[in-house]
XYZ file of C-alpha atoms in Angstrom:
656
model
C 28.222 87.724 141.122
C 28.469 87.947 137.335
C 25.416 89.165 135.493
C 24.101 88.184 132.148
C 22.626 90.643 129.684
C 19.986 89.112 127.315
C 19.163 90.114 123.780
C 16.595 88.335 121.898
C 17.286 84.789 120.636
C 20.067 84.511 118.247
C 22.994 82.540 116.826
C 24.893 84.447 119.561
C 23.499 85.513 122.896
C 26.180 87.558 124.539
C 26.253 89.207 127.853
C 25.800 92.866 128.382
C 26.824 95.205 125.560
C 28.333 98.594 126.012
C 27.994 100.074 122.652
C 28.684 103.600 123.676
C 29.517 106.931 122.311
C 32.378 109.282 122.677
C 32.759 112.370 124.796
C 31.910 115.531 123.310
C 35.200 117.487 124.023
C 36.534 116.677 120.569
C 33.478 117.216 118.513
C 34.951 120.030 116.470
C 38.267 118.555 115.770
C 37.451 116.852 112.547
C 39.934 114.440 111.086
C 40.747 114.194 107.422
C 39.704 111.006 105.698
C 40.497 109.298 102.367
C 36.918 107.958 102.080
C 34.876 108.876 99.150
C 31.691 108.732 101.321
C 30.167 111.949 102.710
C 31.392 111.673 106.303
C 29.184 114.234 108.009
C 27.304 113.208 111.231
C 23.462 113.422 110.871
C 20.441 114.458 112.775
C 16.885 113.086 112.211
C 15.437 115.145 115.102
C 11.826 116.160 114.531
C 10.932 117.056 118.104
C 12.819 119.680 120.061
C 12.289 118.396 123.554
C 14.102 120.491 126.186
C 16.759 118.656 128.286
C 15.925 117.333 131.797
C 12.629 116.022 133.259
C 9.110 116.741 132.643
C 8.208 119.411 135.185
C 4.978 117.794 135.882
C 6.710 114.709 137.219
C 7.704 114.716 140.959
C 11.030 113.868 142.465
C 9.449 110.861 144.210
C 8.312 109.585 140.819
C 11.820 109.996 139.281
C 11.461 113.637 138.042
C 13.221 116.817 138.933
C 14.939 116.731 142.185
C 15.181 112.968 142.224
C 18.085 112.183 144.686
C 18.394 108.389 144.312
C 17.931 107.726 147.966
C 17.114 104.053 148.404
C 18.231 103.227 144.884
C 21.358 101.835 143.389
C 23.589 103.396 140.861
C 27.267 103.184 139.714
C 29.312 106.285 139.165
C 32.907 104.714 139.342
C 32.620 101.979 136.689
C 35.488 101.321 134.134
C 35.106 103.030 130.722
C 36.730 101.440 127.772
C 37.164 104.309 125.393
C 40.317 106.501 125.248
C 39.828 110.105 126.207
C 42.192 111.134 123.496
C 39.996 109.809 120.719
C 38.983 112.246 117.963
C 35.641 112.447 115.965
C 35.413 112.306 112.293
C 36.200 110.171 109.228
C 35.137 106.788 108.363
C 35.926 102.993 108.596
C 35.090 100.438 106.244
C 34.873 96.641 106.669
C 33.403 93.719 104.727
C 31.092 90.929 105.308
C 30.484 87.843 103.068
C 26.763 87.908 103.012
C 23.984 90.531 103.082
C 21.881 90.279 106.201
C 18.294 88.676 105.856
C 16.872 91.600 108.010
C 17.943 94.681 109.771
C 15.321 94.436 112.430
C 16.212 94.490 116.256
C 13.902 91.572 116.851
C 12.210 88.785 115.335
C 12.796 86.020 112.742
C 16.311 86.082 111.179
C 17.638 88.992 113.119
C 20.636 87.129 114.402
C 23.246 87.691 111.826
C 26.526 89.078 113.079
C 25.932 92.441 111.145
C 22.619 92.915 112.743
C 24.237 92.266 116.067
C 26.751 95.044 115.463
C 24.217 97.367 113.977
C 21.786 96.891 116.996
C 24.447 97.832 119.516
C 25.230 101.059 117.800
C 21.586 102.117 117.239
C 19.787 100.876 120.372
C 20.387 100.875 124.128
C 19.226 98.792 127.179
C 18.257 100.012 130.627
C 21.641 99.012 132.121
C 25.033 97.972 130.836
C 27.860 96.153 132.534
C 31.372 97.277 133.502
C 33.707 96.170 130.764
C 36.243 94.676 133.254
C 34.302 93.332 136.229
C 30.672 93.214 134.739
C 29.077 95.131 137.530
C 25.865 96.826 136.538
C 26.273 100.467 135.415
C 23.852 103.005 133.893
C 22.695 103.462 130.341
C 19.035 104.448 129.748
C 18.263 103.968 133.380
C 20.324 105.975 135.859
C 19.262 104.126 138.988
C 17.734 100.641 139.826
C 16.288 98.731 142.851
C 16.154 95.155 143.703
C 13.543 94.324 146.470
C 14.838 92.336 149.625
C 13.099 89.130 148.337
C 14.790 89.702 144.911
C 11.444 89.368 143.080
C 10.619 92.992 142.287
C 12.861 95.285 140.217
C 12.511 98.963 139.545
C 14.412 101.127 137.028
C 14.400 105.006 136.976
C 14.959 106.153 133.320
C 17.267 109.127 132.904
C 15.064 112.024 132.130
C 17.750 113.185 129.647
C 17.452 110.102 127.428
C 16.101 110.814 123.930
C 15.188 108.935 120.932
C 16.947 109.961 117.580
C 13.781 111.964 116.530
C 13.958 113.933 119.774
C 11.180 112.432 121.736
C 12.038 111.527 125.484
C 12.690 108.000 126.421
C 9.938 106.904 128.916
C 8.403 103.937 130.723
C 5.937 103.465 127.922
C 8.705 102.435 125.587
C 9.806 99.746 127.855
C 6.280 98.406 127.992
C 5.804 98.620 124.264
C 9.161 96.737 123.630
C 8.177 94.076 126.128
C 4.841 93.630 124.367
C 6.628 93.070 120.957
C 9.335 90.740 122.129
C 6.774 88.596 124.022
C 4.380 88.414 120.896
C 4.668 84.838 119.431
C 4.280 86.477 116.052
C 7.894 87.389 116.047
C 8.532 83.640 115.258
C 11.513 83.369 117.503
C 10.203 81.191 120.256
C 11.500 83.536 122.815
C 8.078 84.817 124.095
C 7.367 81.907 126.454
C 10.868 82.001 127.921
C 10.574 85.723 128.692
C 7.246 85.593 130.065
C 8.283 82.484 132.274
C 10.730 84.628 134.016
C 9.004 88.029 134.333
C 5.541 89.511 134.496
C 4.721 92.241 132.113
C 6.408 95.652 133.278
C 4.379 98.336 134.893
C 4.848 102.143 134.310
C 4.804 103.626 137.854
C 5.557 106.999 136.303
C 6.854 108.498 133.139
C 10.350 107.530 134.364
C 9.920 104.588 136.750
C 9.189 101.077 135.451
C 9.024 98.064 137.420
C 8.893 94.209 136.998
C 7.897 91.292 139.097
C 9.760 88.057 138.705
C 7.945 84.860 138.216
C 11.122 82.766 139.249
C 13.801 83.135 141.819
C 17.384 83.516 140.933
C 19.765 85.858 139.158
C 18.377 85.658 135.584
C 15.153 87.672 135.806
C 16.832 90.916 136.869
C 19.360 90.426 133.936
C 16.584 89.993 131.447
C 14.731 92.968 132.573
C 17.952 95.199 132.642
C 19.369 93.846 129.347
C 17.040 93.802 126.378
C 17.317 96.734 123.840
C 14.415 99.311 124.051
C 12.515 100.459 121.012
C 10.367 103.755 120.737
C 6.672 103.239 121.592
C 5.592 105.768 119.042
C 7.042 103.592 116.311
C 6.134 100.050 117.516
C 3.445 100.449 120.139
C 0.377 100.172 118.050
C 1.413 97.468 115.485
C 1.469 93.530 115.851
C 4.656 91.513 115.674
C 3.527 90.401 112.052
C 3.166 93.996 110.954
C 6.619 94.713 112.615
C 8.291 91.970 110.735
C 6.929 93.070 107.418
C 7.264 96.874 107.958
C 10.734 97.012 109.395
C 12.646 94.179 107.651
C 14.981 96.819 105.926
C 13.641 99.969 107.381
C 15.483 100.542 110.649
C 13.311 101.940 113.635
C 15.216 104.801 115.059
C 16.972 104.179 118.415
C 18.412 106.160 121.259
C 22.014 105.230 120.542
C 24.730 107.068 118.735
C 24.161 105.840 115.198
C 21.373 105.474 112.696
C 21.132 103.475 109.486
C 18.936 105.306 106.991
C 16.869 103.450 104.411
C 18.617 105.291 101.693
C 21.983 104.097 102.806
C 21.115 100.495 102.384
C 21.988 99.002 98.909
C 20.730 95.608 99.029
C 23.258 92.931 98.401
C 26.150 95.378 98.230
C 26.564 98.016 101.026
C 25.194 99.400 104.406
C 26.335 102.809 105.548
C 25.726 103.669 109.166
C 25.966 107.276 110.201
C 27.011 108.864 113.595
C 24.300 111.168 115.044
C 25.262 114.654 115.950
C 22.812 114.962 118.752
C 23.215 111.672 120.635
C 21.654 112.328 124.056
C 24.511 110.610 126.197
C 27.430 112.338 124.421
C 28.989 113.630 127.589
C 28.093 110.689 129.995
C 31.029 108.773 131.593
C 30.189 105.552 129.709
C 30.473 107.710 126.409
C 34.175 108.710 126.820
C 36.168 107.948 123.761
C 33.646 105.938 121.833
C 31.744 106.016 118.634
C 34.156 108.305 116.930
C 33.647 107.503 113.103
C 31.080 109.580 111.438
C 30.718 106.847 108.818
C 30.675 103.132 109.484
C 30.520 101.414 106.092
C 29.914 97.797 105.499
C 30.622 96.177 102.053
C 29.483 92.757 101.006
C 32.221 90.740 99.259
C 31.390 87.143 98.801
C 34.760 86.019 97.412
C 37.537 85.764 99.865
C 40.352 86.355 97.441
C 38.729 89.565 96.118
C 38.035 90.607 99.771
C 41.836 90.334 100.548
C 42.894 92.195 97.354
C 40.461 95.025 98.004
C 41.866 95.259 101.521
C 45.439 95.550 100.118
C 44.353 98.274 97.686
C 42.897 100.356 100.622
C 39.227 99.962 99.556
C 38.753 98.126 102.951
C 40.244 99.395 106.087
C 40.293 96.190 108.178
C 40.778 92.499 107.281
C 40.251 89.609 109.689
C 42.481 86.665 108.660
C 40.248 83.676 109.054
C 42.780 81.219 107.674
C 45.925 80.042 109.503
C 47.567 79.397 106.189
C 46.997 82.958 104.835
C 48.193 84.376 108.294
C 51.351 82.343 107.812
C 51.984 82.716 104.131
C 50.416 85.916 102.986
C 50.687 88.467 105.670
C 54.279 89.414 105.333
C 53.916 91.376 102.056
C 55.696 94.844 101.544
C 53.048 97.073 103.074
C 53.091 95.079 106.284
C 56.993 95.120 106.346
C 56.919 98.909 105.810
C 54.266 99.517 108.603
C 51.755 100.869 106.114
C 49.563 97.870 107.211
C 49.506 96.721 110.824
C 49.547 93.032 111.479
C 48.297 92.077 114.991
C 47.213 88.982 116.936
C 45.106 90.142 119.812
C 44.316 87.800 122.753
C 41.216 88.396 124.862
C 38.736 86.457 126.660
C 35.969 86.207 124.129
C 34.389 82.913 124.752
C 35.466 80.503 121.963
C 31.979 79.270 121.160
C 31.552 76.090 119.226
C 32.564 75.272 115.615
C 32.100 72.166 113.759
C 29.058 70.501 112.240
C 25.554 70.076 113.545
C 24.145 66.613 113.213
C 20.330 66.544 112.793
C 19.198 63.998 115.646
C 15.657 64.200 114.629
C 15.912 61.882 111.656
C 18.035 59.117 110.163
C 20.934 58.583 109.940
C 21.909 60.866 112.939
C 19.156 59.775 115.253
C 21.577 56.928 115.907
C 24.394 57.836 118.312
C 26.639 55.286 116.873
C 26.441 57.097 113.529
C 27.184 60.496 115.261
C 30.206 58.974 117.025
C 31.490 57.454 113.803
C 31.338 60.844 111.990
C 33.348 62.432 114.805
C 35.959 59.619 114.526
C 36.214 60.419 110.880
C 36.775 64.053 111.171
C 40.610 64.267 111.437
C 41.014 67.644 113.358
C 44.595 66.801 114.216
C 45.594 66.276 110.553
C 43.750 69.506 109.516
C 45.600 71.361 112.225
C 48.918 69.983 111.329
C 48.754 69.996 107.421
C 46.426 73.087 106.856
C 46.346 75.249 109.894
C 50.017 75.478 111.036
C 48.998 74.041 114.464
C 47.156 77.277 115.270
C 44.022 75.815 116.842
C 43.066 73.636 119.735
C 40.577 70.866 119.149
C 37.140 71.274 120.610
C 35.324 68.886 123.056
C 32.903 71.105 124.734
C 30.020 73.539 124.346
C 31.718 76.240 126.368
C 35.284 76.611 125.153
C 37.347 79.446 126.497
C 35.311 79.696 129.709
C 35.403 78.281 133.228
C 32.168 76.573 132.342
C 33.987 74.016 129.992
C 34.261 70.561 131.560
C 37.859 69.504 131.547
C 37.075 65.947 131.725
C 35.163 65.696 128.567
C 36.871 62.992 126.463
C 38.595 64.068 123.239
C 37.640 61.590 120.201
C 40.537 61.169 117.791
C 40.457 59.990 114.183
C 39.950 56.171 114.157
C 38.799 54.711 110.820
C 38.560 51.049 112.229
C 36.451 52.078 115.163
C 34.273 54.135 112.915
C 33.737 51.269 110.557
C 32.797 49.022 113.545
C 30.212 51.556 114.733
C 28.795 51.822 111.256
C 28.317 48.042 111.034
C 26.849 47.831 114.549
C 24.199 50.334 113.335
C 23.312 48.001 110.588
C 25.334 49.412 107.678
C 27.259 46.267 106.862
C 26.803 45.842 103.087
C 28.444 47.797 100.282
C 27.547 48.443 96.645
C 29.783 48.331 93.606
C 30.981 51.828 94.203
C 32.247 50.887 97.724
C 29.344 52.790 99.587
C 27.587 51.297 102.468
C 23.924 50.200 102.026
C 21.047 49.371 104.416
C 17.785 48.068 103.221
C 18.655 48.863 99.699
C 19.540 52.484 100.481
C 22.959 53.990 99.923
C 24.558 55.814 103.040
C 24.497 59.229 101.433
C 24.246 62.617 103.041
C 24.485 66.304 101.761
C 26.195 69.118 103.344
C 25.981 72.824 102.296
C 28.921 75.223 103.076
C 29.449 78.849 102.265
C 33.235 79.645 101.860
C 35.585 78.036 99.129
C 38.165 78.003 101.965
C 36.120 75.317 103.690
C 36.766 73.054 100.895
C 40.391 72.411 101.970
C 39.329 70.388 104.958
C 35.757 69.327 103.747
C 37.100 67.532 100.797
C 39.490 65.590 103.078
C 36.599 64.787 105.326
C 34.695 63.598 102.195
C 37.531 61.273 101.287
C 37.761 59.848 104.805
C 34.187 59.316 104.886
C 34.372 57.446 101.536
C 37.002 55.175 102.871
C 34.470 54.262 105.563
C 31.889 53.741 102.880
C 29.874 57.031 103.227
C 29.029 59.208 100.325
C 29.088 62.989 101.303
C 27.810 65.443 98.813
C 29.136 68.961 99.178
C 27.165 71.914 97.980
C 28.089 75.638 98.151
C 25.444 78.122 98.996
C 25.400 81.617 100.264
C 25.297 82.423 103.950
C 21.685 83.443 104.017
C 20.680 80.089 102.380
C 22.681 78.048 104.851
C 21.342 79.948 107.693
C 17.742 79.359 106.557
C 18.463 75.611 106.047
C 19.790 75.370 109.512
C 17.025 77.498 111.216
C 14.377 75.425 109.421
C 16.120 72.244 110.603
C 15.968 70.990 106.940
C 19.478 69.386 106.962
C 21.285 66.260 107.872
C 24.665 67.730 108.545
C 25.575 71.354 108.340
C 28.700 73.558 109.383
C 28.069 75.761 112.367
C 30.064 78.387 114.232
C 28.234 79.562 117.353
C 29.492 82.570 119.333
C 30.471 81.868 122.998
C 28.407 82.918 125.987
C 29.784 83.930 129.327
C 27.832 83.154 131.374
C 25.817 80.733 129.410
C 22.170 81.379 128.753
C 20.881 77.822 128.940
C 17.242 78.534 128.501
C 18.071 79.869 124.998
C 20.126 77.081 123.580
C 20.429 74.048 125.784
C 17.250 72.896 127.439
C 14.950 70.469 125.571
C 12.379 73.204 124.543
C 15.052 74.772 122.372
C 15.079 71.720 120.056
C 11.786 72.868 118.744
C 12.189 76.671 118.860
C 13.100 78.575 115.642
C 16.184 80.781 116.005
C 17.646 78.828 118.856
C 21.221 77.544 118.571
C 20.009 73.949 119.208
C 20.037 72.948 115.493
C 20.884 69.313 116.353
C 17.725 68.901 118.446
C 19.297 67.338 121.556
C 16.882 66.910 124.499
C 17.637 65.747 128.088
C 15.509 65.727 131.223
C 18.583 65.834 133.318
C 19.854 68.974 131.454
C 16.548 70.596 132.015
C 16.773 69.779 135.759
C 20.310 71.091 136.181
C 19.501 74.239 133.966
C 16.576 75.082 136.377
C 18.826 74.678 139.315
C 21.503 76.856 137.557
C 19.024 79.638 136.936
C 18.373 79.846 140.716
C 21.935 79.736 141.922
C 23.480 83.004 142.915
C 26.913 81.515 143.747
C 28.985 81.499 140.596
C 31.257 78.715 141.791
C 28.112 76.415 142.083
C 26.871 77.565 138.769
C 30.142 76.526 137.151
C 29.663 73.020 138.606
C 26.135 72.721 137.252
C 27.119 73.832 133.802
C 30.096 71.461 133.588
C 27.710 68.675 134.343
C 25.457 69.863 131.485
C 28.554 70.060 129.283
C 29.314 66.503 129.989
C 25.724 65.276 129.295
C 25.410 67.123 126.011
C 29.025 66.272 124.762
C 28.229 62.541 125.405
C 25.262 62.688 123.248
C 27.547 63.737 120.273
C 25.127 66.360 118.757
C 28.083 67.854 116.774
C 31.145 66.812 115.002
C 33.517 69.123 117.086
C 35.898 71.208 115.247
C 38.586 73.712 116.682
C 38.915 76.892 118.414
C 41.387 79.791 119.032
C 41.868 82.321 121.781
C 42.839 85.303 119.720
C 41.845 87.437 116.734
C 44.182 87.717 113.657
C 43.832 91.219 112.136
C 45.245 93.528 109.520
C 44.447 97.288 109.206
C 45.713 100.232 107.442
C 47.930 102.181 109.699
C 45.913 105.384 110.122
C 43.925 104.574 113.348
C 44.236 105.453 116.877
C 43.010 103.045 119.636
C 43.296 102.176 123.260
C 46.152 99.958 124.343
C 43.673 97.038 124.628
C 42.652 97.432 121.105
C 39.392 95.543 121.497
C 37.108 94.607 124.382
C 37.800 91.857 126.970
C 34.978 89.484 126.407
C 33.799 89.948 122.778
C 34.624 89.611 119.160
C 36.893 92.228 117.533
C 33.891 93.763 115.796
C 31.728 93.751 118.960
C 28.679 91.878 118.352
C 27.715 91.804 122.028
C 30.140 94.098 123.563
C 32.242 97.095 122.426
C 34.462 96.445 119.289
C 36.970 98.288 117.438
C 34.409 100.180 115.441
C 33.203 101.751 118.618
C 36.694 102.281 120.245
C 38.987 103.349 117.315
C 39.393 106.841 115.635
C 41.208 108.375 112.745
C 44.620 109.633 114.103
C 45.482 112.771 112.114
C 49.226 112.357 112.540
C 49.096 108.622 111.522
C 46.790 109.419 108.574
C 49.303 112.037 107.214
C 52.265 109.619 107.601
C 50.221 106.808 106.070
C 49.314 108.940 103.056
C 52.898 110.043 102.550
C 54.090 106.349 102.724
C 51.567 105.523 100.174
C 52.964 108.070 97.717
C 56.669 107.405 98.536
C 57.456 103.681 98.637
C 60.946 104.387 100.422
C 59.168 105.559 103.565
C 58.560 103.309 106.423
C 56.098 103.751 109.376
C 56.704 102.591 112.898
C 55.938 98.857 113.436
C 54.380 97.177 116.453
C 54.690 93.915 118.246
C 52.425 91.276 116.518
C 51.029 89.792 119.633
C 48.951 91.845 122.155
C 47.985 90.101 125.468
C 46.713 93.031 127.473
C 43.543 91.240 128.585
C 45.453 88.038 129.457
C 47.736 90.212 131.747
C 44.767 91.803 133.309
C 43.177 88.387 133.959
C 46.529 87.317 135.607
C 46.502 90.379 137.980
C 42.878 89.564 138.850
C 43.853 85.987 139.715
C 46.399 87.402 142.127
C 43.546 89.362 143.822
C 44.369 92.721 142.467
C 41.337 95.217 141.797
C 41.594 96.441 138.320
C 40.785 99.995 137.338
C 41.035 99.923 133.566
C 41.518 103.708 133.009
C 44.525 103.652 135.420
C 46.500 101.063 133.371
């Protein structure tokens, strides 16, 4: 059975993260770096708590002498780091917009930067194996599920410590639960969490238990999966106070990194620093991970400037978002010489959903004929051929790239005549002197905000095709934070979206009717279906994955038929460029996640500065006649693993 890990509500709700740290064997082997940033690890420890359990806690209550009899654990799970990794140095990337908050929970916390940061600062009770998704330890060393599958117990590792040195205890779990179920967080998640689980109970300093309110596979996943915060920071404040106090002041976590307030330059940069005293440094799950002393994020709003700064070496990594740029701009001299690596990495990250959300709550998109007409006027095939070098696959699903996608969903192609017929059937028959359709004296006119100049290539074509049908589309460029706010507040008619994928899907957080009215859910269009609610409830109870797949495919068909989105396109790979000074495992990135690791382990966690590569790289920068070894552009390691699994082969990642 696959298991789902829950974070709080967000634009992406991804299964179990494994933001881990690296083994301590290479701690003193510092690598040289070209970064101007001070690259020393930090300690914010204030309490010198001795290692091990509190002597006053008995073995039966999880303390010294605890044997784990009658409990589950996992000591043979796959680890995804490389034992050869070295600590030290820095890595710099860029994002187009500064995050609206740095909080772990609450309103506006679901930007992709915050997702990455959270995974490096905080930890959950359990993680999942990066290959087969079996449960594995993190803050909790052991767990129990009762015979009736309604009671769950977790034994917290007595060695677990917060960044300030205090021990992690059951009280921290209780305080975090209290916070995330407080409606004052303004996320709408409190009722969902409480519908699945009763409040946790501290049986001892190290043992915490839950009782499930519902049967099925989800409640345990929720209990095991949310990130834990320290009670001595958040235990005595309300959600409202938490939102205000910690908007840009990060609560210390138990994870391997920390973001100090002084390292946040609003609107410009964020510098996360590796901790020198991470409690799990020598745990199995920490092998080869979290190697950079400095993880620097620069905010660069201009795409062209971002690319130029990358080529100059100010940015270490560049994700090529445009197929045109990949085809036309990535064979420059430094790539040919091997100074910059060009790589297309295929993995099994769920494709998610891209396109445009249509607000079904109000005219004109409360009429399905209008929604279908807009899809017919969005010429994905033309964009793909003329602009994207046939790099993408048209979308027709909520669950692309996963087994949950319904293959029988119809694909709607561009059809001007059919779109016009639908518009006229919806009452938009007349036209004014400018050629725009009118109804009851009102012009058919809608506004759409967008964030990146690169979107103009296809949005202006869409605008022209809409005009041919008699619709006026006004395009307005805004920053990402503004667009996100407009979407979250549902104050739009049509708006571009790009949701991260979920595998397996968390239906209660983005698909059931309730989510149409919840802030911070991905249900921006506002679709509601009693049948979807019924199927989702059945899905939540079903332990058999094959049967869950059937249920979600039915849901996919129902929602797609409602046409809540103008569907765009998807790809099954990541197009990346980076300066050739890094070491990395042969799989480069994790199996089920984005390259940057918003829900799982990304390259910032797995990679390291390779001293030999760095020396050769710096020599090649000085001497233009020197070339570095080049690599194959395509990497399909994870696709090969999937093929072997399909043949029934058991995979041990660290033996490959």
